[in-house]
mmCIF file of C-alpha atoms in Angstrom:
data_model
loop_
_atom_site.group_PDB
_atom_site.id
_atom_site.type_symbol
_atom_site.label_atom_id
_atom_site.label_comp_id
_atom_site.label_asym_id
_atom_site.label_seq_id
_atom_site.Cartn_x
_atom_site.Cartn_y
_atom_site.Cartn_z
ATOM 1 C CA UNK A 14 12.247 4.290 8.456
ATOM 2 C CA UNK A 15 10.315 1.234 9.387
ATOM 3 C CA UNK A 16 10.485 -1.673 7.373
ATOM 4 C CA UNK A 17 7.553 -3.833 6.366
ATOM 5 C CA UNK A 18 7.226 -6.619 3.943
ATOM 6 C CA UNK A 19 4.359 -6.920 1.427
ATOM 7 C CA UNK A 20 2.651 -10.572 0.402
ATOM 8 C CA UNK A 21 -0.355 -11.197 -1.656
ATOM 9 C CA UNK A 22 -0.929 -10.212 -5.596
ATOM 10 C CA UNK A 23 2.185 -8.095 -5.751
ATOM 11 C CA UNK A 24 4.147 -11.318 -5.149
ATOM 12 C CA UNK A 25 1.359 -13.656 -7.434
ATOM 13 C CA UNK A 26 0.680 -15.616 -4.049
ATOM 14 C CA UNK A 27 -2.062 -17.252 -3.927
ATOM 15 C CA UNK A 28 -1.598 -19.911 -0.748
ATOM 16 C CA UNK A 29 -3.636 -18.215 1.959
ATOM 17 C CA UNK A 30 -2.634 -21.058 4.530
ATOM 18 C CA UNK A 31 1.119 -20.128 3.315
ATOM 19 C CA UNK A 32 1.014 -16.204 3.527
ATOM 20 C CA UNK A 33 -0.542 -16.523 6.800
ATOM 21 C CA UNK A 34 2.616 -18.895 7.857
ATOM 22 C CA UNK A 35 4.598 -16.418 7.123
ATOM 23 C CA UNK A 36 3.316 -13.311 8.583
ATOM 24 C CA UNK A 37 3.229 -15.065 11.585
ATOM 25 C CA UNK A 38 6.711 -16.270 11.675
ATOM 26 C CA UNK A 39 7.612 -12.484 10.410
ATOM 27 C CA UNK A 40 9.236 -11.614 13.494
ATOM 28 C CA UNK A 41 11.957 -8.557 13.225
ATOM 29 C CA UNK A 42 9.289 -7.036 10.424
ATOM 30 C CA UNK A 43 7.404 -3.972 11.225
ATOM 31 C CA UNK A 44 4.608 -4.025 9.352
ATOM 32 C CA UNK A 45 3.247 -7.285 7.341
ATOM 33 C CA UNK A 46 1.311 -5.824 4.623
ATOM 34 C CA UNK A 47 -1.758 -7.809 2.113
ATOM 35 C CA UNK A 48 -1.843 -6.405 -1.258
ATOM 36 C CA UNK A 49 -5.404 -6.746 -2.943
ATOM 37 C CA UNK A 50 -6.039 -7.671 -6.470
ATOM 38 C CA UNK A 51 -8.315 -9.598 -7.928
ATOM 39 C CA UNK A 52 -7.711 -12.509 -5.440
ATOM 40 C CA UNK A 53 -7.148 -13.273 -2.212
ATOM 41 C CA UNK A 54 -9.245 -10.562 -0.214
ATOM 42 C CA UNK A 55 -6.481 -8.717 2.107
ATOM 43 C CA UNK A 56 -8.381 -7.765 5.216
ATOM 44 C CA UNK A 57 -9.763 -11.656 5.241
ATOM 45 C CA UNK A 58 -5.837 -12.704 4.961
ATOM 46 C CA UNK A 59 -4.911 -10.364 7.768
ATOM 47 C CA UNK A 60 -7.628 -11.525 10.047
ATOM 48 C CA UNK A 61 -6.710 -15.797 9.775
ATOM 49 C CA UNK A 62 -2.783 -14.720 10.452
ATOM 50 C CA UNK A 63 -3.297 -12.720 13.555
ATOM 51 C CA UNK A 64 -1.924 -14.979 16.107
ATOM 52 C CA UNK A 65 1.487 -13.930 15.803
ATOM 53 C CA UNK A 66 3.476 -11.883 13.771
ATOM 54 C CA UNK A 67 4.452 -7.880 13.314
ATOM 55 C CA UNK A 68 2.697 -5.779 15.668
ATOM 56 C CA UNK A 69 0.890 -3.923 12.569
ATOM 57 C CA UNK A 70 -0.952 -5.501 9.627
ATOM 58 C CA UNK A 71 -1.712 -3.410 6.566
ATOM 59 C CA UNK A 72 -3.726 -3.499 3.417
ATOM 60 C CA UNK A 73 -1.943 -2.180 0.380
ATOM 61 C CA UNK A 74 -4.575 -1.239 -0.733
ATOM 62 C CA UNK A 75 -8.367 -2.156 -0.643
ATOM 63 C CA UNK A 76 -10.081 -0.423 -3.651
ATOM 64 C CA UNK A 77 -13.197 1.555 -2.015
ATOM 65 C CA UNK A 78 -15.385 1.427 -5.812
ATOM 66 C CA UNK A 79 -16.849 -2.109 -4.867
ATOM 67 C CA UNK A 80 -17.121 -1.548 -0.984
ATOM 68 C CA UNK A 81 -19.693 1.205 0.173
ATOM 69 C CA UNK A 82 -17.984 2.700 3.629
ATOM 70 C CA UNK A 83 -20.915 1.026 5.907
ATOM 71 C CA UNK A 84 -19.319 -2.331 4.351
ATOM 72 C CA UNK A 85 -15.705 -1.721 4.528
ATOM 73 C CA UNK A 86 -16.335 -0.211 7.947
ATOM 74 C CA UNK A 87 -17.449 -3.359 9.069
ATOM 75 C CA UNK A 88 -15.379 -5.438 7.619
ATOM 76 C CA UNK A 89 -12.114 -3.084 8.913
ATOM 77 C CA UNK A 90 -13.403 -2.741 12.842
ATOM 78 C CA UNK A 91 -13.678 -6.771 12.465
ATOM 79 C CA UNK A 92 -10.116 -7.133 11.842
ATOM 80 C CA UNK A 93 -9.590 -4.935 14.217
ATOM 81 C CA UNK A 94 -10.934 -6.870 17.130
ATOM 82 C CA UNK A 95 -9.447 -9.881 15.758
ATOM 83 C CA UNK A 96 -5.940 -8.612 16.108
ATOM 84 C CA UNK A 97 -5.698 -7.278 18.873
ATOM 85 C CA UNK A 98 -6.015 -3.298 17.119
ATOM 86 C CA UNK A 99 -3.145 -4.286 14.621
ATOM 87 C CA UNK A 100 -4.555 -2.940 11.608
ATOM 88 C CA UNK A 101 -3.764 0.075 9.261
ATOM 89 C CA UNK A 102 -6.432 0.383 6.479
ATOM 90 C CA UNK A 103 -4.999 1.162 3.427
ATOM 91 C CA UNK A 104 -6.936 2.060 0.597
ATOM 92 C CA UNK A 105 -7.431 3.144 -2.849
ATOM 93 C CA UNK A 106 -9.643 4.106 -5.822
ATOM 94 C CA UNK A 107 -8.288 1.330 -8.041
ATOM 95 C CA UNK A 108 -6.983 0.718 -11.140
ATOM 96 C CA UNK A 109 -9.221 2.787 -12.956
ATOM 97 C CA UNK A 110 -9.155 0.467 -16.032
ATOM 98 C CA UNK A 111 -10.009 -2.242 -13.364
ATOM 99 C CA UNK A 112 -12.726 -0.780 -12.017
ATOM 100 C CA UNK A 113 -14.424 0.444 -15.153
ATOM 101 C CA UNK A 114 -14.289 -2.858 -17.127
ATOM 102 C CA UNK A 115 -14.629 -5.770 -14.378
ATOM 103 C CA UNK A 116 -17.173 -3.909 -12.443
ATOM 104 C CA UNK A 117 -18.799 -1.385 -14.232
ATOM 105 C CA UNK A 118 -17.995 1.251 -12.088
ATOM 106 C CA UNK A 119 -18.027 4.996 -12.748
ATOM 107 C CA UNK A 120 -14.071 6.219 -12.268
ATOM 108 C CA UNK A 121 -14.657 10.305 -13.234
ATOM 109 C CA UNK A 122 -13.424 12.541 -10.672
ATOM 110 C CA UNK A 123 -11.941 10.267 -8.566
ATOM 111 C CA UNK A 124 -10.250 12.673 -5.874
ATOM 112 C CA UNK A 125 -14.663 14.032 -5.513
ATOM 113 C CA UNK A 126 -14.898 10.551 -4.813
ATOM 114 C CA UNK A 127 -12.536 10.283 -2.278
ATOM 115 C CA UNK A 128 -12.938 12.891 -0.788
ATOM 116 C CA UNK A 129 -16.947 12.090 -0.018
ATOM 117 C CA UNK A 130 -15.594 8.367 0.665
ATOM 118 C CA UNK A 131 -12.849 9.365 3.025
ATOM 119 C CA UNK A 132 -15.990 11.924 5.351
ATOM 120 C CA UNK A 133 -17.973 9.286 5.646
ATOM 121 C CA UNK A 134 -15.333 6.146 6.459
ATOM 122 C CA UNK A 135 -13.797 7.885 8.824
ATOM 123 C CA UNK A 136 -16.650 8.857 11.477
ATOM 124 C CA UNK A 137 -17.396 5.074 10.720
ATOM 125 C CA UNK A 138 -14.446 4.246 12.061
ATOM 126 C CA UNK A 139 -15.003 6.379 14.839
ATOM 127 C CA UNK A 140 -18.189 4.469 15.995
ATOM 128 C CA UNK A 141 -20.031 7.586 14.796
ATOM 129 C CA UNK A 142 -23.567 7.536 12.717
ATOM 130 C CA UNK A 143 -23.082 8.980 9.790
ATOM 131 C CA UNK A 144 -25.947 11.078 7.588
ATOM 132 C CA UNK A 145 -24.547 11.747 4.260
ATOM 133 C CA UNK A 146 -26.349 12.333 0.917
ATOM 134 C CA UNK A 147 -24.058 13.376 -1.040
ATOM 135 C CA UNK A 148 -22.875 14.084 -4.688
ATOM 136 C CA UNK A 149 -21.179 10.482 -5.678
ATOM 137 C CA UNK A 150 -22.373 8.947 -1.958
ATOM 138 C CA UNK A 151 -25.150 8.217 -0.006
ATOM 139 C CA UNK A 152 -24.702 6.849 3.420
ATOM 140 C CA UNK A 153 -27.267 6.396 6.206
ATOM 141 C CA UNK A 154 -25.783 4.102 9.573
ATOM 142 C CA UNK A 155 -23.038 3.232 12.153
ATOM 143 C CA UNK A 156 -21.175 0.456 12.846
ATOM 144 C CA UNK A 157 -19.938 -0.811 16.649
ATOM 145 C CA UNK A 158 -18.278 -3.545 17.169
ATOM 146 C CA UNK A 159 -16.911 -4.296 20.584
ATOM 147 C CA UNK A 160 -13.022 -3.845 21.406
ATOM 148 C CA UNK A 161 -12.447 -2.643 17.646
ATOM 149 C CA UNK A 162 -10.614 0.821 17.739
ATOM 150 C CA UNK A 163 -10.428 3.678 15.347
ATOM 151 C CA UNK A 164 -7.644 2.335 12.547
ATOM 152 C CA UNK A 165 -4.832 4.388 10.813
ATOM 153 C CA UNK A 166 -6.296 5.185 7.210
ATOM 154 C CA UNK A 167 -3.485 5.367 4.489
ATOM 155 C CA UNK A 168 -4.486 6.080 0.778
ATOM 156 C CA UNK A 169 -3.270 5.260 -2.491
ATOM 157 C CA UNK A 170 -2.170 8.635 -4.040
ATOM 158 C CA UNK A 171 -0.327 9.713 -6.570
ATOM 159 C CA UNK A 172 -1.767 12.444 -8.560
ATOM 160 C CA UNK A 173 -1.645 15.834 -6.841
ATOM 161 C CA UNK A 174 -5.472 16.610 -6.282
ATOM 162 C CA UNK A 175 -5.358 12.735 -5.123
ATOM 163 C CA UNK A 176 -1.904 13.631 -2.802
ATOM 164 C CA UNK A 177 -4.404 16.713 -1.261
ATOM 165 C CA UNK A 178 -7.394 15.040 -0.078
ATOM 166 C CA UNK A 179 -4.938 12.601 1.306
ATOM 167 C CA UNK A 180 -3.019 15.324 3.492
ATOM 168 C CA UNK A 181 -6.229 16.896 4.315
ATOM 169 C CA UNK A 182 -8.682 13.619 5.774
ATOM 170 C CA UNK A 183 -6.037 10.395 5.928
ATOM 171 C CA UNK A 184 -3.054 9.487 7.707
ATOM 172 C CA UNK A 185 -0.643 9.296 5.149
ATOM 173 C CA UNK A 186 -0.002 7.504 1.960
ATOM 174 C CA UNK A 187 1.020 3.979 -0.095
ATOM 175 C CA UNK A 188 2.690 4.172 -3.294
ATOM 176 C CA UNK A 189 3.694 1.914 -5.262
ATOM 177 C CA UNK A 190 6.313 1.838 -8.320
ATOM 178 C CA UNK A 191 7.245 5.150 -7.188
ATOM 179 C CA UNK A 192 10.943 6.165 -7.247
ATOM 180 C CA UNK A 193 13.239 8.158 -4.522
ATOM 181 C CA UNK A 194 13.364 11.515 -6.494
ATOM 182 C CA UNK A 195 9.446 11.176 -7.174
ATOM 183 C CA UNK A 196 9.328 10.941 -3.560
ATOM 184 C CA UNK A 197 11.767 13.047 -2.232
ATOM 185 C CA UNK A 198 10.418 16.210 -4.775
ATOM 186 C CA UNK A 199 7.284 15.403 -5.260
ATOM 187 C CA UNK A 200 5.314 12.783 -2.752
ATOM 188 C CA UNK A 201 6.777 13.912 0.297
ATOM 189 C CA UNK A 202 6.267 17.797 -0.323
ATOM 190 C CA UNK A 203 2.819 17.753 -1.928
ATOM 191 C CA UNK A 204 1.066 15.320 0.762
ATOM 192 C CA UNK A 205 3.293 17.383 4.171
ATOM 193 C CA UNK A 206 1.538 20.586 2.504
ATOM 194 C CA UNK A 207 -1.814 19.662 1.988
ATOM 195 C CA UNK A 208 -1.712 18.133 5.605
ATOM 196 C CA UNK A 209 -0.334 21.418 7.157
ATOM 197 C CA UNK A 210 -2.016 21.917 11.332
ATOM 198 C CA UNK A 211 -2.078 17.850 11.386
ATOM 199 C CA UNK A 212 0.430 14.634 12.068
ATOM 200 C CA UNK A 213 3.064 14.238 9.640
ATOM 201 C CA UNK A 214 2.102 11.902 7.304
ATOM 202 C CA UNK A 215 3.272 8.294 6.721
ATOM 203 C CA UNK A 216 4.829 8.094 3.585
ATOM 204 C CA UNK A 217 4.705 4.389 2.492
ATOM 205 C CA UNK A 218 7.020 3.678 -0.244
ATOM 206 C CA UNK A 219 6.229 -0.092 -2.124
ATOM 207 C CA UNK A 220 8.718 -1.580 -4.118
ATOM 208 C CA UNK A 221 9.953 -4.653 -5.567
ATOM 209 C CA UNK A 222 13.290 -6.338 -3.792
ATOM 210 C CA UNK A 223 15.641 -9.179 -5.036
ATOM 211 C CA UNK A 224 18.813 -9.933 -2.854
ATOM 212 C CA UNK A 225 20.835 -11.250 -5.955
ATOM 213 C CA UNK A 226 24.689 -11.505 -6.976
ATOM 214 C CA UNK A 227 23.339 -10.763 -10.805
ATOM 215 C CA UNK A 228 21.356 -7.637 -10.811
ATOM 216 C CA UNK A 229 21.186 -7.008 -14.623
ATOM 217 C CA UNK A 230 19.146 -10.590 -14.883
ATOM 218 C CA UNK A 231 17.558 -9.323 -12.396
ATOM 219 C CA UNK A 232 16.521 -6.413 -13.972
ATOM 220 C CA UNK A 233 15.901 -7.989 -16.566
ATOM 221 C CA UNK A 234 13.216 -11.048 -15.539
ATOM 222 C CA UNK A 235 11.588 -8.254 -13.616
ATOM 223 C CA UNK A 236 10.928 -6.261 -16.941
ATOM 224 C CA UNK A 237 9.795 -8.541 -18.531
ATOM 225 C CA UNK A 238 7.467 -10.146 -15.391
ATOM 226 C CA UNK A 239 6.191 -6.937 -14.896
ATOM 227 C CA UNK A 240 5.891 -5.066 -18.086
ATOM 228 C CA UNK A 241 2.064 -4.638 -17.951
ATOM 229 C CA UNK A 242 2.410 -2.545 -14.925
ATOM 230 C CA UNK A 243 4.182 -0.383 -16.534
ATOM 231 C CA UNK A 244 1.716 -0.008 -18.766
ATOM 232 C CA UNK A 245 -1.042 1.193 -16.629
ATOM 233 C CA UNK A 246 -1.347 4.567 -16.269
ATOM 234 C CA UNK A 247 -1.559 5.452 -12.717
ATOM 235 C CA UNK A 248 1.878 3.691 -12.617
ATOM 236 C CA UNK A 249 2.972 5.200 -16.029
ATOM 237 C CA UNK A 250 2.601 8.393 -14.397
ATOM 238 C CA UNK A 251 5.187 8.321 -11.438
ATOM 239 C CA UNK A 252 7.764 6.468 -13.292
ATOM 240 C CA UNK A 253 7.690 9.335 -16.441
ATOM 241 C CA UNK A 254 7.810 11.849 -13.409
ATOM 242 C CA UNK A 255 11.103 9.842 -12.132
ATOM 243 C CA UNK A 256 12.323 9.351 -15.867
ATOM 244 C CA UNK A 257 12.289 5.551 -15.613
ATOM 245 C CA UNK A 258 12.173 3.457 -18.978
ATOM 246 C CA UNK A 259 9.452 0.817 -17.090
ATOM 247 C CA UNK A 260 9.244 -0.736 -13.515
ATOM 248 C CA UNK A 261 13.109 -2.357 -13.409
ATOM 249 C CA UNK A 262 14.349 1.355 -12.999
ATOM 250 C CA UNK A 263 12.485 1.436 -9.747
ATOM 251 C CA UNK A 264 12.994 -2.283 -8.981
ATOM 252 C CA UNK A 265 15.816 -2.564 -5.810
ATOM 253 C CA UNK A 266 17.993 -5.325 -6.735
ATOM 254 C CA UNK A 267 21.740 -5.814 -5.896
ATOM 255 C CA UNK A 268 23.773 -7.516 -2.732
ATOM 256 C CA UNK A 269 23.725 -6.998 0.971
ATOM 257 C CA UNK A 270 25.292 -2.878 0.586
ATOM 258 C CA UNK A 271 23.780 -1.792 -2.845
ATOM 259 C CA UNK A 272 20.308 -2.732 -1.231
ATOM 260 C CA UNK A 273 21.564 -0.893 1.800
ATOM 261 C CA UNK A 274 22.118 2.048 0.188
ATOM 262 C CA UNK A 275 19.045 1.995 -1.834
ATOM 263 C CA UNK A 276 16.817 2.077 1.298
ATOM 264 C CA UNK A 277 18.541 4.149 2.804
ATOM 265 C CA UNK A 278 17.759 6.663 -0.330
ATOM 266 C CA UNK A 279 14.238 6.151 0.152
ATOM 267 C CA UNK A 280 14.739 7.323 3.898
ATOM 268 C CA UNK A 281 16.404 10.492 2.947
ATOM 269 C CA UNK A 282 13.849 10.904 0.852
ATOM 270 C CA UNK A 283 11.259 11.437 3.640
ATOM 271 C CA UNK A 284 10.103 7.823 3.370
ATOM 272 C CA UNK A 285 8.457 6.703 6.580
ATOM 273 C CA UNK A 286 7.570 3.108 5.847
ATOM 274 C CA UNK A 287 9.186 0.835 2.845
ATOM 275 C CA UNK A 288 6.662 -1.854 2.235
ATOM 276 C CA UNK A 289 9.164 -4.435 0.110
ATOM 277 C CA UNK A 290 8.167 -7.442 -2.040
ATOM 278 C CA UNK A 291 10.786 -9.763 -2.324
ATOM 279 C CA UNK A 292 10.463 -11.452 -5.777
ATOM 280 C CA UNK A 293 13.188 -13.789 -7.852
ATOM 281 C CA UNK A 294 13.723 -17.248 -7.142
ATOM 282 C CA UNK A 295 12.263 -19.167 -4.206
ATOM 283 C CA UNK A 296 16.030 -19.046 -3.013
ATOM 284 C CA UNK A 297 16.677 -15.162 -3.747
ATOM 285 C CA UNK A 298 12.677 -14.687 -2.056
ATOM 286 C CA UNK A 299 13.935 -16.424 0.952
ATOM 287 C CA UNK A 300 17.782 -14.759 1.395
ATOM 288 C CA UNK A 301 15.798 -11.082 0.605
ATOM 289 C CA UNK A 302 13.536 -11.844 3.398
ATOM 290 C CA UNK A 303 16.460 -12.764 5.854
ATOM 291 C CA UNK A 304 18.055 -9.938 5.015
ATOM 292 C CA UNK A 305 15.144 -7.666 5.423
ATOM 293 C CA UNK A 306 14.646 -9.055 8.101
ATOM 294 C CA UNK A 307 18.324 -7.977 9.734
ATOM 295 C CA UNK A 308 17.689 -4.264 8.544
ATOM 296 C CA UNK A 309 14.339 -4.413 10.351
ATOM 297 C CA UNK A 310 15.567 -5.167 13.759
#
């Protein structure tokens, strides 16, 4: 299981000149990954800290409501030739309650959606012209740009007609607030069907981490920090399916071996990639990303 860290909204950073510091000192990390929210953009972050730094960058996720494929085709094959091919596009339909009431943005049948988004991105990607009139899409273009290749495409997905077209068109998956038996009986089995005569999938598990000799305060800061993502359906969903209370149940929190142990759940799980957000104090931020950093290498 590779192990990647996360920066960006899911940590409330907001320093671009510091997250791009510290990707490029991330050295032992597989994957540095952006998260996107309503701030800092994540392919624009990934593209000012490519000097240095993991050998892949990720977005966790872009949501694909605002971006039309010709755009975010673009904007992805520029990163790509600014990092030397280092990028794995991950994306998403967004927060539906997001998309609806800050941009005004249809969010019925969402897997439809993707799955016209997802036929037209990835010939895009490709360096294909693409011809599609379609029933939520229209799309009429190409896009070259020189030295950019063909990214990985990873997908938000959660639900099980989402979990499908996923198998069926992208690489793999990013979830996020998603527990080790959601995974393990559900995640894993539902996106390795659905992508039956292709790769295996990456599975990309995001989670919360906090090195810490006090895990119930913890626990407990983190409920409380975080208790409007619980809240949010999308997320609501996975962590009824794992039987959690709110987000703490899922949050990985303990010393040195209990963290161990953890990951090495998510691994057994079928977990490919665990895309961790230290969180805590600026001390227990900086001794979870040492340690992370250990397990990496």
């Amino acid at each position: 299981m590779r192990i990647g860290l996360a920066f960006g909204d899911a940590r409330q950073q907001r320093d671009l000149a510091g997250i791009g510091e510290q990707i490029r000192t991330a050295n032992g990390i597989d994957t540095a990954w952006v998260t996107q929210g309503p701030n800092l953009d994540a392919l624009i972050t990934l593209a000012g800290a490519s000097a240095a730094g993991p050998r892949e960058l990720g977005t966790a996720v872009v949501p694909i409501p605002q971006r039309h494929p010709l755009m975010l085709a673009s904007q992805a094959l520029t990163v790509q030739a600014a990092t030397g091919n280092r990028l794995t596009l991950g994306i998403g339909v967004g927060i539906a309650r997001m998309v609806d009431a800050m941009f005004g943005l249809p969010t019925d049948r969402p897997a439809r959606r993707l799955r016209e988004y997802l036929e037209v991105l990835r010939p895009l990607l490709r360096g294909e012209a693409v011809d599609h009139h379609g029933e939520t899409l229209t799309a009429v273009g190409a896009v070259a740009i020189e030295g950019a290749a063909e990214p990985s495409v990873l997908v938000a997905a959660l639900g099980p007609a989402m979990l499908k077209v996923t198998g069926e068109l992208a690489d793999g998956t990013i979830t996020w607030m998603t527990g080790p038996r959601t995974l393990e009986e559900y995640v894993v089995p539902s996106i390795t069907k659905a992508a039956q005569g292709r790769p295996a999938p990456r599975v990309v598990a995001g989670l919360h981490v906090c090195l810490t000799t006090d895990t119930d305060a913890a626990r407990a800061r983190y409920a409380t920090d975080f208790a409007l993502s619980g809240q949010v359906p999308e997320y609501r969903a996975v962590l009824d399916r794992e039987g959690a209370s709110g987000p703490a149940d899922v949050l990985i929190a303990g010393d040195e071996h209990s963290i161990t142990k953890q990951l090495d759940r998510l691994r057994d799980a079928g977990v490919t990639d665990a895309m961790l957000a230290p969180i805590g104090t600026a001390d227990e931020q900086r001794r979870t990303t040492e340690f992370l950093v250990t397990v990496g290498r």
